[in-house]
GROMACS .gro file of C-alpha atoms in nm:
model
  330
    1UNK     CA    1   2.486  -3.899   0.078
    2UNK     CA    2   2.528  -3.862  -0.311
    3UNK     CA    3   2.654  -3.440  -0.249
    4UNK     CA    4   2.875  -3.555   0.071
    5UNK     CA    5   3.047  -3.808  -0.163
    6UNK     CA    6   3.059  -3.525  -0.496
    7UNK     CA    7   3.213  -3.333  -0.183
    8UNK     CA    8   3.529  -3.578  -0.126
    9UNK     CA    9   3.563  -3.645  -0.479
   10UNK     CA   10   3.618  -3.270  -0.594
   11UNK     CA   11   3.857  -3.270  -0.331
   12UNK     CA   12   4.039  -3.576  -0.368
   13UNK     CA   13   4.051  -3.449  -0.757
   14UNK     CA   14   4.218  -3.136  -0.662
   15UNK     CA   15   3.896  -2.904  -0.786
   16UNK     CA   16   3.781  -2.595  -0.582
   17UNK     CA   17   3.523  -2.626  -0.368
   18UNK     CA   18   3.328  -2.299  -0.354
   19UNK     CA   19   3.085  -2.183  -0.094
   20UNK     CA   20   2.731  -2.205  -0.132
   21UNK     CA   21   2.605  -1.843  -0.239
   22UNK     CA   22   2.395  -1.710   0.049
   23UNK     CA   23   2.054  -1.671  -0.053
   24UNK     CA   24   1.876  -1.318  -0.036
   25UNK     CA   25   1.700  -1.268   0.321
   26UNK     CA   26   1.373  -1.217   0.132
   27UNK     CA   27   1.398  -1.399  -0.227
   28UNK     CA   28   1.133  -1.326  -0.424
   29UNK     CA   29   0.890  -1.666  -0.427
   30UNK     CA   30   0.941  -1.900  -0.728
   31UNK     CA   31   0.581  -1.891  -0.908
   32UNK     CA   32   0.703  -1.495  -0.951
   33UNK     CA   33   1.016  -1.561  -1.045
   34UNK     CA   34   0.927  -1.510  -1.411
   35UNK     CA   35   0.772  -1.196  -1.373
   36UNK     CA   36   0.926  -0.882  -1.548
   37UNK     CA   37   1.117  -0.703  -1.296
   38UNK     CA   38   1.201  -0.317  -1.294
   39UNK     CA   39   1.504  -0.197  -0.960
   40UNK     CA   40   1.353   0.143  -0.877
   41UNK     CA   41   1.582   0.436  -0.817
   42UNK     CA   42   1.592   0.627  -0.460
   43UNK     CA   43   1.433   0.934  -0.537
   44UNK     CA   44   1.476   1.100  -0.138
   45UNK     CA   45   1.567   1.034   0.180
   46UNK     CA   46   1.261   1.113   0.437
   47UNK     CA   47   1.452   1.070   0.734
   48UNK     CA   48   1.807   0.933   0.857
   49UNK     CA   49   1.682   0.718   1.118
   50UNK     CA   50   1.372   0.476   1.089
   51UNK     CA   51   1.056   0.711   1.028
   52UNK     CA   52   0.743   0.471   0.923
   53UNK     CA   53   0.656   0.588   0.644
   54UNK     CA   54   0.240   0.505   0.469
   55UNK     CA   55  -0.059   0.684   0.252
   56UNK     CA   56   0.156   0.825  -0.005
   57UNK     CA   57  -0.071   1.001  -0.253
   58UNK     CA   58  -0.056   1.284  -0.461
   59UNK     CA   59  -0.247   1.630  -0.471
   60UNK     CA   60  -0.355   1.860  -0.768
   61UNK     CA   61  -0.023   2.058  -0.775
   62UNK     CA   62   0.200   1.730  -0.827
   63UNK     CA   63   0.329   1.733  -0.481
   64UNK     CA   64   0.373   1.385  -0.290
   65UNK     CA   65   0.201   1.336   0.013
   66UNK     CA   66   0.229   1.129   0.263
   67UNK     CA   67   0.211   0.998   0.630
   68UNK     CA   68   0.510   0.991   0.875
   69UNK     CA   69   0.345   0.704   1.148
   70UNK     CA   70   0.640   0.766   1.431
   71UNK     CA   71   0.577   1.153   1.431
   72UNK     CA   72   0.185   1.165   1.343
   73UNK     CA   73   0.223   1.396   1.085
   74UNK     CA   74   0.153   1.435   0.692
   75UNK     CA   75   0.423   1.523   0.491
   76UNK     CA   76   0.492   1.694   0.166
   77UNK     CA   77   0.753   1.669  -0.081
   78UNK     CA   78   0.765   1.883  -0.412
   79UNK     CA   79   0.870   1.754  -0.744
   80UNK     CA   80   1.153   1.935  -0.680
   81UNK     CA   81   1.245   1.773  -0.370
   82UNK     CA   82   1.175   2.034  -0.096
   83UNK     CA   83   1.017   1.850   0.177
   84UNK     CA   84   0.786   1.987   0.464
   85UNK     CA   85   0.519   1.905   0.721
   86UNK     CA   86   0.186   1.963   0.604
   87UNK     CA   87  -0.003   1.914   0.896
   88UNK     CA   88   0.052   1.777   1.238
   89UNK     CA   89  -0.240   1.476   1.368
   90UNK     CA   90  -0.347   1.540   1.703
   91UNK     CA   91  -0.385   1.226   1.885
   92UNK     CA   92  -0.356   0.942   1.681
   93UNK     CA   93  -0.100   0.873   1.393
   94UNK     CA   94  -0.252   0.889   1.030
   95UNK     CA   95  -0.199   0.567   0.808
   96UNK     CA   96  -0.375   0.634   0.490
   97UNK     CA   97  -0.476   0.972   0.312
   98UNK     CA   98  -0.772   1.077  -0.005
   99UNK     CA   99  -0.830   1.379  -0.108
  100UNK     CA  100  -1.177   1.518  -0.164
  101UNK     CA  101  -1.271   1.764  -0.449
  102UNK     CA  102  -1.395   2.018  -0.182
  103UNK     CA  103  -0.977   2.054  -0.091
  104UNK     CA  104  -1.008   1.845   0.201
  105UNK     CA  105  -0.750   1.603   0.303
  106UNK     CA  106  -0.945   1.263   0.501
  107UNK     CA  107  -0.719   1.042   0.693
  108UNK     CA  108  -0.720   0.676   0.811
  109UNK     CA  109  -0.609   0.663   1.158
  110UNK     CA  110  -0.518   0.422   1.387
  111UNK     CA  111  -0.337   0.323   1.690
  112UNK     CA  112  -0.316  -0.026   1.760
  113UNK     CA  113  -0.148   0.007   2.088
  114UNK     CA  114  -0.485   0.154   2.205
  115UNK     CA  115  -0.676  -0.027   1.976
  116UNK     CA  116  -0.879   0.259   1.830
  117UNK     CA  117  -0.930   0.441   1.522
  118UNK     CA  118  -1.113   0.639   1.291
  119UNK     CA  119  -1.137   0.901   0.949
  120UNK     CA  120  -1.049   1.245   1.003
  121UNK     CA  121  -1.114   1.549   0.764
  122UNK     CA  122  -0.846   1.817   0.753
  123UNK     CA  123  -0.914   2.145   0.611
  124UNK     CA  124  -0.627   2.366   0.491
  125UNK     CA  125  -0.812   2.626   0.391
  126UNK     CA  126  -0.914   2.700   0.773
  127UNK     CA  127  -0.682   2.443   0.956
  128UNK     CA  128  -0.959   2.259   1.104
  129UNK     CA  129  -1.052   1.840   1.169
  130UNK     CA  130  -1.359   1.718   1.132
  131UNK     CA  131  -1.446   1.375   1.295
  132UNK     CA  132  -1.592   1.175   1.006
  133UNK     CA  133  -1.592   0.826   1.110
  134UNK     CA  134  -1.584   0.856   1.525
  135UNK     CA  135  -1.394   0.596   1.738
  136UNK     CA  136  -1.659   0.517   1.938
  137UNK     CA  137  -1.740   0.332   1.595
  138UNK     CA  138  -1.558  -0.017   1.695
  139UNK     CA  139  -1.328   0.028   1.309
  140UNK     CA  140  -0.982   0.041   1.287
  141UNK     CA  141  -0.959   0.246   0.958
  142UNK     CA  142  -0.590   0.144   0.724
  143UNK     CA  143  -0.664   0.296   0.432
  144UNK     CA  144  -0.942   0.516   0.202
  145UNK     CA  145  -1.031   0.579  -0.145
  146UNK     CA  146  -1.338   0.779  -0.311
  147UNK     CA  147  -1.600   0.665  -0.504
  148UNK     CA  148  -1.726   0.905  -0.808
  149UNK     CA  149  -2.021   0.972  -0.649
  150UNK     CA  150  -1.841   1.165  -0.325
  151UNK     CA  151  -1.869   0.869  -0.076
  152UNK     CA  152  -1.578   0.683   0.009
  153UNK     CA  153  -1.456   0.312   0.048
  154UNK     CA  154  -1.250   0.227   0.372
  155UNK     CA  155  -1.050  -0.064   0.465
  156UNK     CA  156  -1.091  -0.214   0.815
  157UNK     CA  157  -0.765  -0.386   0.988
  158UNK     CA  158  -0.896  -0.574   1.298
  159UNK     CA  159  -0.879  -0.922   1.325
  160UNK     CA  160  -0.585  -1.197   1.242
  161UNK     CA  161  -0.539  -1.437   1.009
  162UNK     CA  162  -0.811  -1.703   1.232
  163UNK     CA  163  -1.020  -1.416   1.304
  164UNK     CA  164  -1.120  -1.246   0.982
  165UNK     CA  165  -1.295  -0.917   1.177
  166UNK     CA  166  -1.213  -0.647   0.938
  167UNK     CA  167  -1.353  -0.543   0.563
  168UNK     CA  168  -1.434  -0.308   0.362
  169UNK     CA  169  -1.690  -0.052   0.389
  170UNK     CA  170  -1.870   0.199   0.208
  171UNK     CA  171  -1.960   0.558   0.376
  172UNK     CA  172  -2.220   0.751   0.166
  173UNK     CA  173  -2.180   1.122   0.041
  174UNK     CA  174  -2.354   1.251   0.325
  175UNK     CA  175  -2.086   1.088   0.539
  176UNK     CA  176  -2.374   0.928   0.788
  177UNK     CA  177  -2.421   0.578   0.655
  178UNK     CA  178  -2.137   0.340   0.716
  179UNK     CA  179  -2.219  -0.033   0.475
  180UNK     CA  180  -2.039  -0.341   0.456
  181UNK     CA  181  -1.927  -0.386   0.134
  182UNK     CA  182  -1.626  -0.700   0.149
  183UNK     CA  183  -1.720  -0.826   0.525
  184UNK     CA  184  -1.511  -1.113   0.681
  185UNK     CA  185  -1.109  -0.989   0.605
  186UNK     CA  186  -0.806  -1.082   0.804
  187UNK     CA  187  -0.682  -0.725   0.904
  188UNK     CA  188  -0.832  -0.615   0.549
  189UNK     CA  189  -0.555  -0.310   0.430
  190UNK     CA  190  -0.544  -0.170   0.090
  191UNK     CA  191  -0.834  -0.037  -0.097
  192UNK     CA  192  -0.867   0.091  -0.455
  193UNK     CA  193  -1.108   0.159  -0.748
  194UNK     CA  194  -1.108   0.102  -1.062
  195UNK     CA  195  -1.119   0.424  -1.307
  196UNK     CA  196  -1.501   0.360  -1.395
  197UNK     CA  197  -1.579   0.296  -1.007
  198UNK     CA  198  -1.727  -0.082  -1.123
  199UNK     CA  199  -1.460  -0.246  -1.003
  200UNK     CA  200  -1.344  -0.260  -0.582
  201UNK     CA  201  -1.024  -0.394  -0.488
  202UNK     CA  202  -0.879  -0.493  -0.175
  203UNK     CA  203  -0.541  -0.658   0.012
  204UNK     CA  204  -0.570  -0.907   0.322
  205UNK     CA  205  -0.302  -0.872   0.553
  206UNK     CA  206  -0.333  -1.140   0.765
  207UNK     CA  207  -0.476  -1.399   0.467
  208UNK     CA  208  -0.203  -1.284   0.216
  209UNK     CA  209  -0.518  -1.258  -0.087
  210UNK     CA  210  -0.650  -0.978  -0.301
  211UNK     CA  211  -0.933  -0.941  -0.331
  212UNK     CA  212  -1.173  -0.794  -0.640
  213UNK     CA  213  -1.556  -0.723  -0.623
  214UNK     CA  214  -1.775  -0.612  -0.917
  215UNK     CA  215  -2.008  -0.335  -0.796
  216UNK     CA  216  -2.369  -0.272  -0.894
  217UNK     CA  217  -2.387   0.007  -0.687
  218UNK     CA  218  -2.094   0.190  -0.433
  219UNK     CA  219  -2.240  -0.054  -0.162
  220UNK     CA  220  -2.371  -0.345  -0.358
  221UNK     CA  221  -2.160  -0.656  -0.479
  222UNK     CA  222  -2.322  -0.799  -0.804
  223UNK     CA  223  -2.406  -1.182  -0.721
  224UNK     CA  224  -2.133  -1.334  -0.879
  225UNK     CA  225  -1.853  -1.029  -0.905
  226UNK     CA  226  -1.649  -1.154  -0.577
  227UNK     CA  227  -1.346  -1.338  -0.650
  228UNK     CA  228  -0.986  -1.353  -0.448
  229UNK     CA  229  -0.760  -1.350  -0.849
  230UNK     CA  230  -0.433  -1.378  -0.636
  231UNK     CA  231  -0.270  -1.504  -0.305
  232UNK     CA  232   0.080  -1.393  -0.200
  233UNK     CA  233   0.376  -1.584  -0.059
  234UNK     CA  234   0.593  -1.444   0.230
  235UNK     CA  235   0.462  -1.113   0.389
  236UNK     CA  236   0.276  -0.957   0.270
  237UNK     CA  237  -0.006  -0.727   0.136
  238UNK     CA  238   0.030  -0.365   0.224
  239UNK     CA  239  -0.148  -0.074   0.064
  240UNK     CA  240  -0.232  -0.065  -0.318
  241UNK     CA  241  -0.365   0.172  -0.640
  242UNK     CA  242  -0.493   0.182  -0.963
  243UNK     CA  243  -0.371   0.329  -1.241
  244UNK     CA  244  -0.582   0.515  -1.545
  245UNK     CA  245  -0.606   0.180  -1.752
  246UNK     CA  246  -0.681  -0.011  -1.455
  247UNK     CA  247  -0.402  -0.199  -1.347
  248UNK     CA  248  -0.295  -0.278  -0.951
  249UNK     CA  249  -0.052  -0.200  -0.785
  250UNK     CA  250   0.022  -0.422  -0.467
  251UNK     CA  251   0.292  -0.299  -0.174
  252UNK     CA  252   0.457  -0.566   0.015
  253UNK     CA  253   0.553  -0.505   0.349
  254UNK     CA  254   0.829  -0.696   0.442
  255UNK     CA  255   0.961  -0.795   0.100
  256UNK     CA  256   1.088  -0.440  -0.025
  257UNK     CA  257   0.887  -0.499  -0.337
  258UNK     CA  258   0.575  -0.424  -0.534
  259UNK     CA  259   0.372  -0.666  -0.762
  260UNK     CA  260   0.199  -0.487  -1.038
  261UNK     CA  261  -0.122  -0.674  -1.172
  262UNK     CA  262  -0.331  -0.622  -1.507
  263UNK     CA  263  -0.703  -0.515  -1.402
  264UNK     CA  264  -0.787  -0.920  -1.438
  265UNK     CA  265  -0.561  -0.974  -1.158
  266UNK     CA  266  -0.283  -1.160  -1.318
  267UNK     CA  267   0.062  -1.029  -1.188
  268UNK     CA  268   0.284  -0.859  -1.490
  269UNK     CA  269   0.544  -0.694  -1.335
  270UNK     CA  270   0.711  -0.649  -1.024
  271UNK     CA  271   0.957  -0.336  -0.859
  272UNK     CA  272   1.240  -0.435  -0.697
  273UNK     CA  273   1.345  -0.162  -0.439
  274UNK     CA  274   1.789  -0.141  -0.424
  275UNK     CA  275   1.907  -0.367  -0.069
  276UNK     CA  276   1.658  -0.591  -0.041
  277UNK     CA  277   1.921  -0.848  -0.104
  278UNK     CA  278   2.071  -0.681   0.173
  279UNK     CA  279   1.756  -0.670   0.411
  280UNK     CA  280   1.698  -0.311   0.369
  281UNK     CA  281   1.435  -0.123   0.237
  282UNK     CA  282   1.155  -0.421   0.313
  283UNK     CA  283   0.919  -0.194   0.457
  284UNK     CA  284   0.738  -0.100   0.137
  285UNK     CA  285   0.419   0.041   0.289
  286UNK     CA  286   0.254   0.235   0.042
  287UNK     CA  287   0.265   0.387  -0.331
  288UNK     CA  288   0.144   0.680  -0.501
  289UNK     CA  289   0.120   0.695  -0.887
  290UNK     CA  290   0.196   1.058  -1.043
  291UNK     CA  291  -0.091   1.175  -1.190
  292UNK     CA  292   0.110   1.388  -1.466
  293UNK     CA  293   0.368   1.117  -1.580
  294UNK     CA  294   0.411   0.739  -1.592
  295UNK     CA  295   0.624   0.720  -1.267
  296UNK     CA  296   0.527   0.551  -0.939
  297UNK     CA  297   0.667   0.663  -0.588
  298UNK     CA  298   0.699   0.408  -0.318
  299UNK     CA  299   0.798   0.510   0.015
  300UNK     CA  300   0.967   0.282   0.278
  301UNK     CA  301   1.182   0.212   0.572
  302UNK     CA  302   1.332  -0.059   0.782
  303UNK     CA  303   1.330  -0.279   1.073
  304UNK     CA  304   1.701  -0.148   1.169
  305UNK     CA  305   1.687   0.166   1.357
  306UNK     CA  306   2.002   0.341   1.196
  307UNK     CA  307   1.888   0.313   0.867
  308UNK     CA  308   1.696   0.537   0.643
  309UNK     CA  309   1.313   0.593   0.553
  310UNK     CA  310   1.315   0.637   0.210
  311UNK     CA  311   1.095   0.724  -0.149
  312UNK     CA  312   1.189   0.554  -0.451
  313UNK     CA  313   1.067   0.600  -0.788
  314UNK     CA  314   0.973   0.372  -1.116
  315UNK     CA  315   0.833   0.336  -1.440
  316UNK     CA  316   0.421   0.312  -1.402
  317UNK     CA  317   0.261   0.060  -1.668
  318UNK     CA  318   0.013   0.329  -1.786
  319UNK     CA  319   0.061   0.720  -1.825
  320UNK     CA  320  -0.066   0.829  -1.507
  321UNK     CA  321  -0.394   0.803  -1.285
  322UNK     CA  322  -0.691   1.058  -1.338
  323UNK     CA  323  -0.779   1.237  -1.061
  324UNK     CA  324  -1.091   1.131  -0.992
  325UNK     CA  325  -0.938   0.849  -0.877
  326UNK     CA  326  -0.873   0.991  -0.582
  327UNK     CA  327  -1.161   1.267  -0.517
  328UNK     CA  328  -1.454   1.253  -0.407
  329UNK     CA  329  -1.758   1.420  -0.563
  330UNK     CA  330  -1.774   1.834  -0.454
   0.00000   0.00000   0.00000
């Protein structure tokens, strides 16, 4: 009652009566409103209609990789913009991507219309996959990471946020052991390690938490090193990497933003990507972090058809990520 009668007043009075100012589609949630924010620049256009976009890493020659879902494919693009498919997926579309030391490129892969998935190995010295973690395993592999000592961490997305059936697991350097490492995760999604390998981290989907684990060993979480440091508001937890000093870096899908974390897990800055006011450019899947400069790449698209999928680039909060980061042991 008090507004509706400010209402009449102002106009009785003679003032102007301006419209409320539409809010943003996706605003960014008021306990992050005080975080520092950065508006990242379009760096290239991927596609003119709506490619999904995911797994964007980069190799030892400072090219970006990265997946296109809707033509199950990995692309490249070269610091100086040329772009080109690196490798075609037979069967299933490829979500996240790691590189081993050896030169091989391992892919998550899923397709949840079938409800299967797996980890392939791509050679491109010889062209070749290699089945690494089959289907006929029961996971539905998101995304991958190495650990120093060659094996490799893998997030598993099945389940929903009342049915916590995914995790994280461990696959040893031998590639024939598969361990639980973070069991129990709502459609678990990103996975990354710290730069001494001590330190596991992980993003729910479905739960909106991430999720850090001290490690004893690559499969073994020390009895009091699990901890959830953060839960998000809104949608929600995509795919994620660490930088050289150890901070996180958090896509959201569906909020065209990414939330930057020191390696405690307290949030310190966020990206803004340009039209999210707009609704465009929510799709923030995935991020890569060049390995030769203090610049992150985040690749996106959108829910409209007719618009583009897109990479756009920021300032990192430490100089780069070393490489064994993202390599396993040869």
């Amino acid at each position: 009652m008090k507004h509706i009668f400010t209402f009449f007043l102002l106009l009785l009075l003679g003032a102007p009566v301006l419209p409320a100012r539409a809010a943003p589609p996706v605003p960014v949630p008021p306990a992050e409103q005080a975080v520092a924010r950065e508006t990242a620049g379009p760096w290239h256009t991927v596609s003119p209609k709506n490619d999904i976009l995911e797994g964007a890493i980069f190799d030892g020659e400072g090219n970006l990789l990265f997946c296109d879902v809707s033509r199950r494919s990995v692309l490249r693009l070269t610091p100086d913009k040329a772009l080109s498919t690196l490798v075609e997926v037979p069967g299933i579309g490829a979500g996240g991507l790691a590189l081993n030391k050896d030169g091989r490129l391992f892919m998550a892969v899923l397709d949840l219309g079938r409800k299967v998935g797996g980890v392939l190995a791509w050679s491109p010295k010889t062209g070749a996959f290699e089945t690494i973690v089959p289907p006929e395993a029961g996971y539905w592999p998101n995304d991958l990471v190495f650990a120093p000592d060659g094996g490799f961490y893998f997030s598993d997305f099945r389940g929903s946020a009342t049915d916590p059936a995914g995790g994280v697991y461990y696959v040893s350097p031998d590639f024939t052991t598969v361990t639980p490492v973070i069991p129990r995760l709502a459609q678990a999604n990103g996975v990354a390690l710290s730069p001494d390998g001590k330190t596991l981290w992980a993003t729910e989907f479905a739960a909106n938490r991430l999720h850090r684990a001290q490690l004893e060993g690559p499969a073994t979480v020390s009895p009091i090193g699990s901890a959830v440091p953060y839960h998000f508001t809104g949608a929600a937890p995509d795919s994620m990497r660490v930088d050289s000093e150890g901070n996180v870096y958090v896509a959201l899908y569906g909020q065209g933003r990414v939330l930057c974390f020191d390696p405690n897990g307290i949030p310190v800055r966020q990206v803004l990507l340009p039209g999210r006011d707009e609704g465009k450019n929510l799709l923030s899947t995935s991020l890569a972090i060049d390995p030769a400069a203090s610049e992150l790449f985040i690749v996106t698209s959108n829910e409209a058809g007719d618009e583009p999928a897109l990479v756009f680039k920021a300032g990192a909060l430490a100089p780069g990520q070393a490489p064994a980061m993202q390599s396993g042991k040869k």
